[in-house]
């Protein structure tokens, strides 16, 4: 087809008139034909394209061979898998050993806990028994302390001078004023002194404490003194009290709400020795020696009773 076109064009050229226009047209047509022929030649010749494709395939093949060479073989994978299995087996064996050791430790601890639980039961029983013995001993010591104070009288409010004073003379004058005609010619004291604490202006005069040689004389003074709360003496009012042990004072102070309630209800009560709160009822006098025994003696709504035994033990050495 191309040859047919060329022959037709050449025939046209040969039949064209001569002149400048024909010359220019002939040159232009020849250039276009030359370019077309060169392009057709390049398209019709696959040598250069095939060479380029072959070089690209060679490079790809080389890269594939390199990748294949760097990949692990089946033997390498089996070796690596075996190493992993051996490491896992070693770790699992170590864990089993640790678990077995911990199981033995747990069994030992459980056995020790059972033994300790049995010991705790024994210790609790022994502690309860010791608590009872300690309470009995406490009451005995308290009773001995109060027996040693049974001839004592404690006087509050007697003025204290700056110089030396004679406690026996001060107390003798007070007791004569209380007993009046019943007073003996003289009062015999085993001892008489101020309370053993530092003297301070804020707290007022220290108490006078005396031990009379005669218990009957001491009781006669206290019977008279209970008839009124205070007595005039040396220009002031003084009060007389039975000298009691610190434990009994703590117990009476703790039971102040209970005794106040008893007075409000018109119920008579008194203190017993060793320490006991004695309440009068229709059946007679009933003594309560422990905090748990008092609520059963009180009529009406439940009244909280402080545990003076526990409180005194926790506060005093």
mmCIF file of C-alpha atoms in Angstrom:
data_model
loop_
_atom_site.group_PDB
_atom_site.id
_atom_site.type_symbol
_atom_site.label_atom_id
_atom_site.label_comp_id
_atom_site.label_asym_id
_atom_site.label_seq_id
_atom_site.Cartn_x
_atom_site.Cartn_y
_atom_site.Cartn_z
ATOM 1 C CA UNK A 1 0.000 0.000 0.000
ATOM 2 C CA UNK A 2 2.832 2.333 0.765
ATOM 3 C CA UNK A 3 4.466 1.535 -2.589
ATOM 4 C CA UNK A 4 1.228 2.295 -4.344
ATOM 5 C CA UNK A 5 1.040 5.685 -2.599
ATOM 6 C CA UNK A 6 4.646 6.468 -3.462
ATOM 7 C CA UNK A 7 4.149 5.638 -7.121
ATOM 8 C CA UNK A 8 1.034 7.758 -7.241
ATOM 9 C CA UNK A 9 2.831 10.672 -5.604
ATOM 10 C CA UNK A 10 5.778 10.307 -7.872
ATOM 11 C CA UNK A 11 3.448 10.257 -10.874
ATOM 12 C CA UNK A 12 1.856 13.418 -9.582
ATOM 13 C CA UNK A 13 5.282 15.015 -9.236
ATOM 14 C CA UNK A 14 6.270 13.971 -12.693
ATOM 15 C CA UNK A 15 3.100 15.410 -14.122
ATOM 16 C CA UNK A 16 3.328 18.693 -12.216
ATOM 17 C CA UNK A 17 4.318 21.878 -14.093
ATOM 18 C CA UNK A 18 7.817 23.205 -13.591
ATOM 19 C CA UNK A 19 8.525 26.462 -11.660
ATOM 20 C CA UNK A 20 9.333 27.812 -8.127
ATOM 21 C CA UNK A 21 6.097 26.527 -6.579
ATOM 22 C CA UNK A 22 6.718 23.052 -7.876
ATOM 23 C CA UNK A 23 10.272 23.094 -6.471
ATOM 24 C CA UNK A 24 9.138 24.076 -2.956
ATOM 25 C CA UNK A 25 6.342 21.537 -2.935
ATOM 26 C CA UNK A 26 8.703 18.791 -4.056
ATOM 27 C CA UNK A 27 11.173 19.544 -1.216
ATOM 28 C CA UNK A 28 8.450 19.577 1.427
ATOM 29 C CA UNK A 29 6.955 16.349 0.227
ATOM 30 C CA UNK A 30 10.333 14.645 0.202
ATOM 31 C CA UNK A 31 11.062 15.611 3.845
ATOM 32 C CA UNK A 32 7.740 14.250 5.029
ATOM 33 C CA UNK A 33 8.300 11.039 3.156
ATOM 34 C CA UNK A 34 11.774 10.654 4.626
ATOM 35 C CA UNK A 35 10.506 11.035 8.213
ATOM 36 C CA UNK A 36 7.685 8.585 7.617
ATOM 37 C CA UNK A 37 10.055 6.055 6.147
ATOM 38 C CA UNK A 38 12.404 6.329 9.143
ATOM 39 C CA UNK A 39 9.517 5.884 11.588
ATOM 40 C CA UNK A 40 8.232 2.866 9.734
ATOM 41 C CA UNK A 41 11.699 1.422 9.718
ATOM 42 C CA UNK A 42 12.017 1.791 13.470
ATOM 43 C CA UNK A 43 8.601 0.230 14.007
ATOM 44 C CA UNK A 44 9.278 -2.615 11.646
ATOM 45 C CA UNK A 45 12.709 -3.432 13.283
ATOM 46 C CA UNK A 46 12.214 -5.132 16.796
ATOM 47 C CA UNK A 47 15.924 -5.598 17.486
ATOM 48 C CA UNK A 48 16.385 -2.614 19.885
ATOM 49 C CA UNK A 49 13.112 -3.306 21.784
ATOM 50 C CA UNK A 50 13.915 -6.972 22.247
ATOM 51 C CA UNK A 51 17.338 -6.067 23.597
ATOM 52 C CA UNK A 52 15.844 -3.717 26.177
ATOM 53 C CA UNK A 53 13.312 -6.348 27.261
ATOM 54 C CA UNK A 54 16.033 -8.986 27.582
ATOM 55 C CA UNK A 55 18.182 -6.763 29.820
ATOM 56 C CA UNK A 56 15.182 -6.069 32.134
ATOM 57 C CA UNK A 57 14.407 -9.781 32.364
ATOM 58 C CA UNK A 58 18.027 -10.486 33.186
ATOM 59 C CA UNK A 59 17.956 -7.985 36.039
ATOM 60 C CA UNK A 60 14.711 -9.443 37.424
ATOM 61 C CA UNK A 61 16.111 -12.938 37.222
ATOM 62 C CA UNK A 62 19.272 -11.845 39.034
ATOM 63 C CA UNK A 63 17.220 -10.259 41.790
ATOM 64 C CA UNK A 64 15.081 -13.390 42.121
ATOM 65 C CA UNK A 65 18.184 -15.547 42.356
ATOM 66 C CA UNK A 66 19.584 -13.250 45.046
ATOM 67 C CA UNK A 67 16.333 -13.411 47.058
ATOM 68 C CA UNK A 68 16.149 -17.180 46.670
ATOM 69 C CA UNK A 69 19.748 -17.519 47.833
ATOM 70 C CA UNK A 70 19.046 -15.443 50.957
ATOM 71 C CA UNK A 71 15.929 -17.434 51.909
ATOM 72 C CA UNK A 72 16.214 -20.189 54.574
ATOM 73 C CA UNK A 73 16.145 -23.717 53.397
ATOM 74 C CA UNK A 74 13.961 -26.463 54.807
ATOM 75 C CA UNK A 75 16.880 -27.769 56.805
ATOM 76 C CA UNK A 76 17.481 -24.340 58.305
ATOM 77 C CA UNK A 77 13.835 -24.069 59.300
ATOM 78 C CA UNK A 78 13.875 -27.523 60.888
ATOM 79 C CA UNK A 79 17.021 -26.642 62.847
ATOM 80 C CA UNK A 80 15.516 -23.369 64.057
ATOM 81 C CA UNK A 81 12.256 -25.100 65.008
ATOM 82 C CA UNK A 82 14.178 -27.725 66.983
ATOM 83 C CA UNK A 83 16.082 -25.007 68.871
ATOM 84 C CA UNK A 84 12.838 -23.249 69.769
ATOM 85 C CA UNK A 85 11.278 -26.497 71.002
ATOM 86 C CA UNK A 86 14.329 -27.292 73.131
ATOM 87 C CA UNK A 87 14.241 -23.808 74.698
ATOM 88 C CA UNK A 88 10.510 -24.114 75.428
ATOM 89 C CA UNK A 89 10.967 -27.558 76.965
ATOM 90 C CA UNK A 90 13.727 -26.207 79.206
ATOM 91 C CA UNK A 91 11.563 -23.264 80.316
ATOM 92 C CA UNK A 92 8.557 -25.510 80.987
ATOM 93 C CA UNK A 93 10.713 -27.904 82.986
ATOM 94 C CA UNK A 94 11.976 -24.995 85.100
ATOM 95 C CA UNK A 95 8.422 -23.752 85.655
ATOM 96 C CA UNK A 96 7.300 -27.227 86.697
ATOM 97 C CA UNK A 97 10.166 -27.385 89.173
ATOM 98 C CA UNK A 98 9.227 -23.990 90.628
ATOM 99 C CA UNK A 99 5.548 -24.935 90.856
ATOM 100 C CA UNK A 100 6.437 -28.171 92.606
ATOM 101 C CA UNK A 101 8.634 -26.315 95.096
ATOM 102 C CA UNK A 102 5.876 -23.775 95.748
ATOM 103 C CA UNK A 103 3.352 -26.569 96.246
ATOM 104 C CA UNK A 104 5.633 -28.062 98.900
ATOM 105 C CA UNK A 105 5.950 -24.643 100.544
ATOM 106 C CA UNK A 106 2.167 -24.208 100.510
ATOM 107 C CA UNK A 107 1.683 -27.587 102.155
ATOM 108 C CA UNK A 108 4.251 -26.673 104.804
ATOM 109 C CA UNK A 109 2.536 -23.333 105.422
ATOM 110 C CA UNK A 110 -0.891 -24.947 105.657
ATOM 111 C CA UNK A 111 0.416 -27.433 108.201
ATOM 112 C CA UNK A 112 2.025 -24.593 110.169
ATOM 113 C CA UNK A 113 -1.234 -22.611 110.052
ATOM 114 C CA UNK A 114 -3.191 -25.560 111.399
ATOM 115 C CA UNK A 115 -0.676 -25.950 114.207
ATOM 116 C CA UNK A 116 -0.812 -22.223 114.938
ATOM 117 C CA UNK A 117 -4.619 -22.266 114.942
ATOM 118 C CA UNK A 118 -4.588 -25.013 117.558
ATOM 119 C CA UNK A 119 -2.072 -23.012 119.588
ATOM 120 C CA UNK A 120 -4.262 -19.916 119.312
ATOM 121 C CA UNK A 121 -7.222 -21.795 120.747
ATOM 122 C CA UNK A 122 -5.073 -22.951 123.650
ATOM 123 C CA UNK A 123 -3.663 -19.457 124.149
ATOM 124 C CA UNK A 124 -7.124 -17.882 124.109
ATOM 125 C CA UNK A 125 -8.319 -20.272 126.789
ATOM 126 C CA UNK A 126 -5.195 -19.609 128.871
ATOM 127 C CA UNK A 127 -5.568 -15.857 128.347
ATOM 128 C CA UNK A 128 -9.186 -15.946 129.494
ATOM 129 C CA UNK A 129 -8.132 -17.887 132.581
ATOM 130 C CA UNK A 130 -5.325 -15.420 133.262
ATOM 131 C CA UNK A 131 -7.793 -12.555 132.865
ATOM 132 C CA UNK A 132 -9.974 -14.062 135.575
ATOM 133 C CA UNK A 133 -6.960 -14.583 137.827
ATOM 134 C CA UNK A 134 -5.769 -11.039 137.162
ATOM 135 C CA UNK A 135 -9.179 -9.634 138.056
ATOM 136 C CA UNK A 136 -9.187 -11.641 141.285
ATOM 137 C CA UNK A 137 -5.685 -10.437 142.088
ATOM 138 C CA UNK A 138 -6.669 -6.867 141.278
ATOM 139 C CA UNK A 139 -9.592 -7.021 143.688
ATOM 140 C CA UNK A 140 -7.343 -8.509 146.373
ATOM 141 C CA UNK A 141 -4.715 -5.788 145.940
ATOM 142 C CA UNK A 142 -7.419 -3.124 145.948
ATOM 143 C CA UNK A 143 -8.892 -4.578 149.134
ATOM 144 C CA UNK A 144 -5.479 -4.643 150.817
ATOM 145 C CA UNK A 145 -4.849 -1.052 149.779
ATOM 146 C CA UNK A 146 -8.194 0.108 151.165
ATOM 147 C CA UNK A 147 -7.677 -1.884 154.375
ATOM 148 C CA UNK A 148 -4.418 -0.030 154.856
ATOM 149 C CA UNK A 149 -6.349 3.256 154.477
ATOM 150 C CA UNK A 150 -9.313 2.366 156.700
ATOM 151 C CA UNK A 151 -8.169 4.736 159.465
ATOM 152 C CA UNK A 152 -7.409 7.562 157.024
ATOM 153 C CA UNK A 153 -9.403 10.777 156.582
ATOM 154 C CA UNK A 154 -8.875 13.193 153.678
ATOM 155 C CA UNK A 155 -9.776 16.850 154.306
ATOM 156 C CA UNK A 156 -10.210 19.339 151.440
ATOM 157 C CA UNK A 157 -10.155 23.126 151.723
ATOM 158 C CA UNK A 158 -8.022 23.793 154.826
ATOM 159 C CA UNK A 159 -5.968 26.946 154.071
ATOM 160 C CA UNK A 160 -2.261 26.375 153.552
ATOM 161 C CA UNK A 161 0.224 28.841 155.047
ATOM 162 C CA UNK A 162 3.546 29.858 153.543
ATOM 163 C CA UNK A 163 5.561 28.904 156.597
ATOM 164 C CA UNK A 164 5.697 25.725 158.604
ATOM 165 C CA UNK A 165 2.405 24.311 159.835
ATOM 166 C CA UNK A 166 1.391 21.603 162.248
ATOM 167 C CA UNK A 167 -1.004 19.278 160.413
ATOM 168 C CA UNK A 168 -2.013 17.462 163.620
ATOM 169 C CA UNK A 169 -3.066 20.708 165.313
ATOM 170 C CA UNK A 170 -5.079 21.805 162.271
ATOM 171 C CA UNK A 171 -6.899 18.471 162.093
ATOM 172 C CA UNK A 172 -7.474 18.253 165.859
ATOM 173 C CA UNK A 173 -9.215 21.638 165.840
ATOM 174 C CA UNK A 174 -11.422 20.549 162.929
ATOM 175 C CA UNK A 175 -12.361 17.212 164.513
ATOM 176 C CA UNK A 176 -13.247 18.909 167.840
ATOM 177 C CA UNK A 177 -15.537 21.295 165.959
ATOM 178 C CA UNK A 178 -17.266 18.315 164.341
ATOM 179 C CA UNK A 179 -17.544 16.026 167.388
ATOM 180 C CA UNK A 180 -18.071 18.831 169.935
ATOM 181 C CA UNK A 181 -18.967 17.159 173.250
ATOM 182 C CA UNK A 182 -18.026 13.723 171.900
ATOM 183 C CA UNK A 183 -14.479 14.830 171.192
ATOM 184 C CA UNK A 184 -11.776 13.073 173.220
ATOM 185 C CA UNK A 185 -9.251 15.083 175.235
ATOM 186 C CA UNK A 186 -6.646 14.503 172.553
ATOM 187 C CA UNK A 187 -6.401 12.943 169.121
ATOM 188 C CA UNK A 188 -3.695 10.373 168.494
ATOM 189 C CA UNK A 189 -2.399 10.366 164.928
ATOM 190 C CA UNK A 190 -0.189 7.743 163.367
ATOM 191 C CA UNK A 191 0.631 10.294 160.665
ATOM 192 C CA UNK A 192 -0.699 13.587 159.284
ATOM 193 C CA UNK A 193 0.539 15.550 156.259
ATOM 194 C CA UNK A 194 -0.407 17.441 153.125
ATOM 195 C CA UNK A 195 -0.991 15.610 149.846
ATOM 196 C CA UNK A 196 2.256 14.575 148.167
ATOM 197 C CA UNK A 197 2.147 16.874 145.166
ATOM 198 C CA UNK A 198 3.774 20.215 144.294
ATOM 199 C CA UNK A 199 2.052 23.247 145.714
ATOM 200 C CA UNK A 200 0.399 25.506 143.090
ATOM 201 C CA UNK A 201 -1.707 28.632 143.467
ATOM 202 C CA UNK A 202 -4.070 27.602 140.662
ATOM 203 C CA UNK A 203 -5.211 24.366 142.336
ATOM 204 C CA UNK A 204 -5.692 25.861 145.789
ATOM 205 C CA UNK A 205 -4.514 24.352 149.077
ATOM 206 C CA UNK A 206 -3.378 20.769 149.093
ATOM 207 C CA UNK A 207 -5.497 18.190 150.906
ATOM 208 C CA UNK A 208 -4.707 17.194 154.471
ATOM 209 C CA UNK A 209 -4.456 13.416 154.969
ATOM 210 C CA UNK A 210 -4.245 11.796 158.369
ATOM 211 C CA UNK A 211 -4.237 8.308 159.833
ATOM 212 C CA UNK A 212 -5.930 8.124 163.231
ATOM 213 C CA UNK A 213 -4.684 5.511 165.642
ATOM 214 C CA UNK A 214 -8.238 4.519 166.625
ATOM 215 C CA UNK A 215 -10.580 3.139 163.962
ATOM 216 C CA UNK A 216 -13.587 3.767 166.230
ATOM 217 C CA UNK A 217 -12.669 7.451 166.546
ATOM 218 C CA UNK A 218 -12.230 7.743 162.792
ATOM 219 C CA UNK A 219 -15.688 6.195 162.194
ATOM 220 C CA UNK A 220 -17.264 8.555 164.733
ATOM 221 C CA UNK A 221 -15.791 11.561 162.922
ATOM 222 C CA UNK A 222 -16.962 10.303 159.500
ATOM 223 C CA UNK A 223 -20.504 9.581 160.763
ATOM 224 C CA UNK A 224 -20.782 13.167 161.934
ATOM 225 C CA UNK A 225 -19.166 14.500 158.750
ATOM 226 C CA UNK A 226 -21.664 12.682 156.483
ATOM 227 C CA UNK A 227 -24.478 14.734 157.984
ATOM 228 C CA UNK A 228 -23.529 17.789 155.917
ATOM 229 C CA UNK A 229 -21.426 18.304 152.779
ATOM 230 C CA UNK A 230 -19.093 20.982 154.197
ATOM 231 C CA UNK A 231 -18.010 22.344 157.571
ATOM 232 C CA UNK A 232 -16.929 25.875 158.437
ATOM 233 C CA UNK A 233 -13.338 26.056 159.618
ATOM 234 C CA UNK A 234 -10.674 28.788 159.630
ATOM 235 C CA UNK A 235 -12.933 31.164 157.722
ATOM 236 C CA UNK A 236 -13.682 28.747 154.867
ATOM 237 C CA UNK A 237 -15.680 25.612 154.080
ATOM 238 C CA UNK A 238 -13.938 22.237 154.277
ATOM 239 C CA UNK A 239 -15.091 18.743 153.305
ATOM 240 C CA UNK A 240 -14.141 15.357 154.752
ATOM 241 C CA UNK A 241 -13.763 12.170 152.706
ATOM 242 C CA UNK A 242 -12.753 8.602 153.260
ATOM 243 C CA UNK A 243 -9.242 8.020 151.917
ATOM 244 C CA UNK A 244 -9.575 5.409 149.155
ATOM 245 C CA UNK A 245 -7.263 3.603 146.761
ATOM 246 C CA UNK A 246 -6.797 5.075 143.262
ATOM 247 C CA UNK A 247 -8.476 2.026 141.685
ATOM 248 C CA UNK A 248 -11.620 2.490 143.758
ATOM 249 C CA UNK A 249 -11.675 6.215 143.030
ATOM 250 C CA UNK A 250 -11.446 5.481 139.288
ATOM 251 C CA UNK A 251 -14.337 3.010 139.545
ATOM 252 C CA UNK A 252 -16.551 5.426 141.478
ATOM 253 C CA UNK A 253 -15.745 8.214 139.030
ATOM 254 C CA UNK A 254 -16.626 5.967 136.083
ATOM 255 C CA UNK A 255 -19.959 5.008 137.666
ATOM 256 C CA UNK A 256 -20.989 8.601 138.329
ATOM 257 C CA UNK A 257 -23.673 8.521 135.547
ATOM 258 C CA UNK A 258 -25.110 5.339 137.069
ATOM 259 C CA UNK A 259 -25.221 6.697 140.627
ATOM 260 C CA UNK A 260 -26.783 9.927 139.336
ATOM 261 C CA UNK A 261 -29.494 7.864 137.654
ATOM 262 C CA UNK A 262 -30.083 5.918 140.872
ATOM 263 C CA UNK A 263 -30.499 9.135 142.868
ATOM 264 C CA UNK A 264 -32.908 10.534 140.279
ATOM 265 C CA UNK A 265 -35.026 7.374 140.552
ATOM 266 C CA UNK A 266 -34.909 7.409 144.347
ATOM 267 C CA UNK A 267 -33.014 4.122 144.578
ATOM 268 C CA UNK A 268 -30.664 3.715 147.520
ATOM 269 C CA UNK A 269 -27.130 2.503 146.916
ATOM 270 C CA UNK A 270 -23.843 2.218 148.766
ATOM 271 C CA UNK A 271 -20.267 1.120 148.116
ATOM 272 C CA UNK A 272 -18.872 -2.228 149.193
ATOM 273 C CA UNK A 273 -15.341 -3.445 149.954
ATOM 274 C CA UNK A 274 -13.677 -4.900 147.912
ATOM 275 C CA UNK A 275 -15.189 -2.616 145.329
ATOM 276 C CA UNK A 276 -18.866 -3.252 144.669
ATOM 277 C CA UNK A 277 -21.899 -1.139 143.896
ATOM 278 C CA UNK A 278 -24.675 -2.281 146.213
ATOM 279 C CA UNK A 279 -28.227 -1.419 145.121
ATOM 280 C CA UNK A 280 -31.307 -1.831 147.297
ATOM 281 C CA UNK A 281 -34.326 -3.585 145.822
ATOM 282 C CA UNK A 282 -37.425 -5.363 147.126
ATOM 283 C CA UNK A 283 -35.362 -8.501 147.703
ATOM 284 C CA UNK A 284 -32.726 -6.591 149.670
ATOM 285 C CA UNK A 285 -29.240 -5.416 148.821
ATOM 286 C CA UNK A 286 -27.656 -6.702 145.621
ATOM 287 C CA UNK A 287 -23.952 -6.224 144.890
ATOM 288 C CA UNK A 288 -22.453 -5.737 141.416
ATOM 289 C CA UNK A 289 -18.688 -6.248 141.201
ATOM 290 C CA UNK A 290 -18.275 -6.262 137.408
ATOM 291 C CA UNK A 291 -19.549 -3.854 134.707
ATOM 292 C CA UNK A 292 -21.573 -6.649 133.087
ATOM 293 C CA UNK A 293 -23.565 -7.188 136.295
ATOM 294 C CA UNK A 294 -24.887 -3.635 136.682
ATOM 295 C CA UNK A 295 -27.374 -3.410 133.729
ATOM 296 C CA UNK A 296 -29.379 -6.306 135.163
ATOM 297 C CA UNK A 297 -29.882 -4.381 138.410
ATOM 298 C CA UNK A 298 -31.164 -1.199 136.769
ATOM 299 C CA UNK A 299 -34.854 -0.882 135.967
ATOM 300 C CA UNK A 300 -36.168 1.032 132.983
ATOM 301 C CA UNK A 301 -34.467 1.623 129.622
ATOM 302 C CA UNK A 302 -30.954 0.233 129.040
ATOM 303 C CA UNK A 303 -28.225 2.402 130.504
ATOM 304 C CA UNK A 304 -24.641 2.315 129.175
ATOM 305 C CA UNK A 305 -22.192 1.253 131.876
ATOM 306 C CA UNK A 306 -18.493 2.106 131.412
ATOM 307 C CA UNK A 307 -15.948 -0.666 131.886
ATOM 308 C CA UNK A 308 -13.967 0.816 134.770
ATOM 309 C CA UNK A 309 -11.734 -2.267 135.050
ATOM 310 C CA UNK A 310 -10.471 -2.039 131.477
ATOM 311 C CA UNK A 311 -10.142 1.745 131.635
ATOM 312 C CA UNK A 312 -8.159 1.695 134.875
ATOM 313 C CA UNK A 313 -5.821 -1.015 133.551
ATOM 314 C CA UNK A 314 -5.148 0.917 130.350
ATOM 315 C CA UNK A 315 -4.478 4.210 132.141
ATOM 316 C CA UNK A 316 -2.330 2.962 135.015
ATOM 317 C CA UNK A 317 0.977 1.059 134.664
#
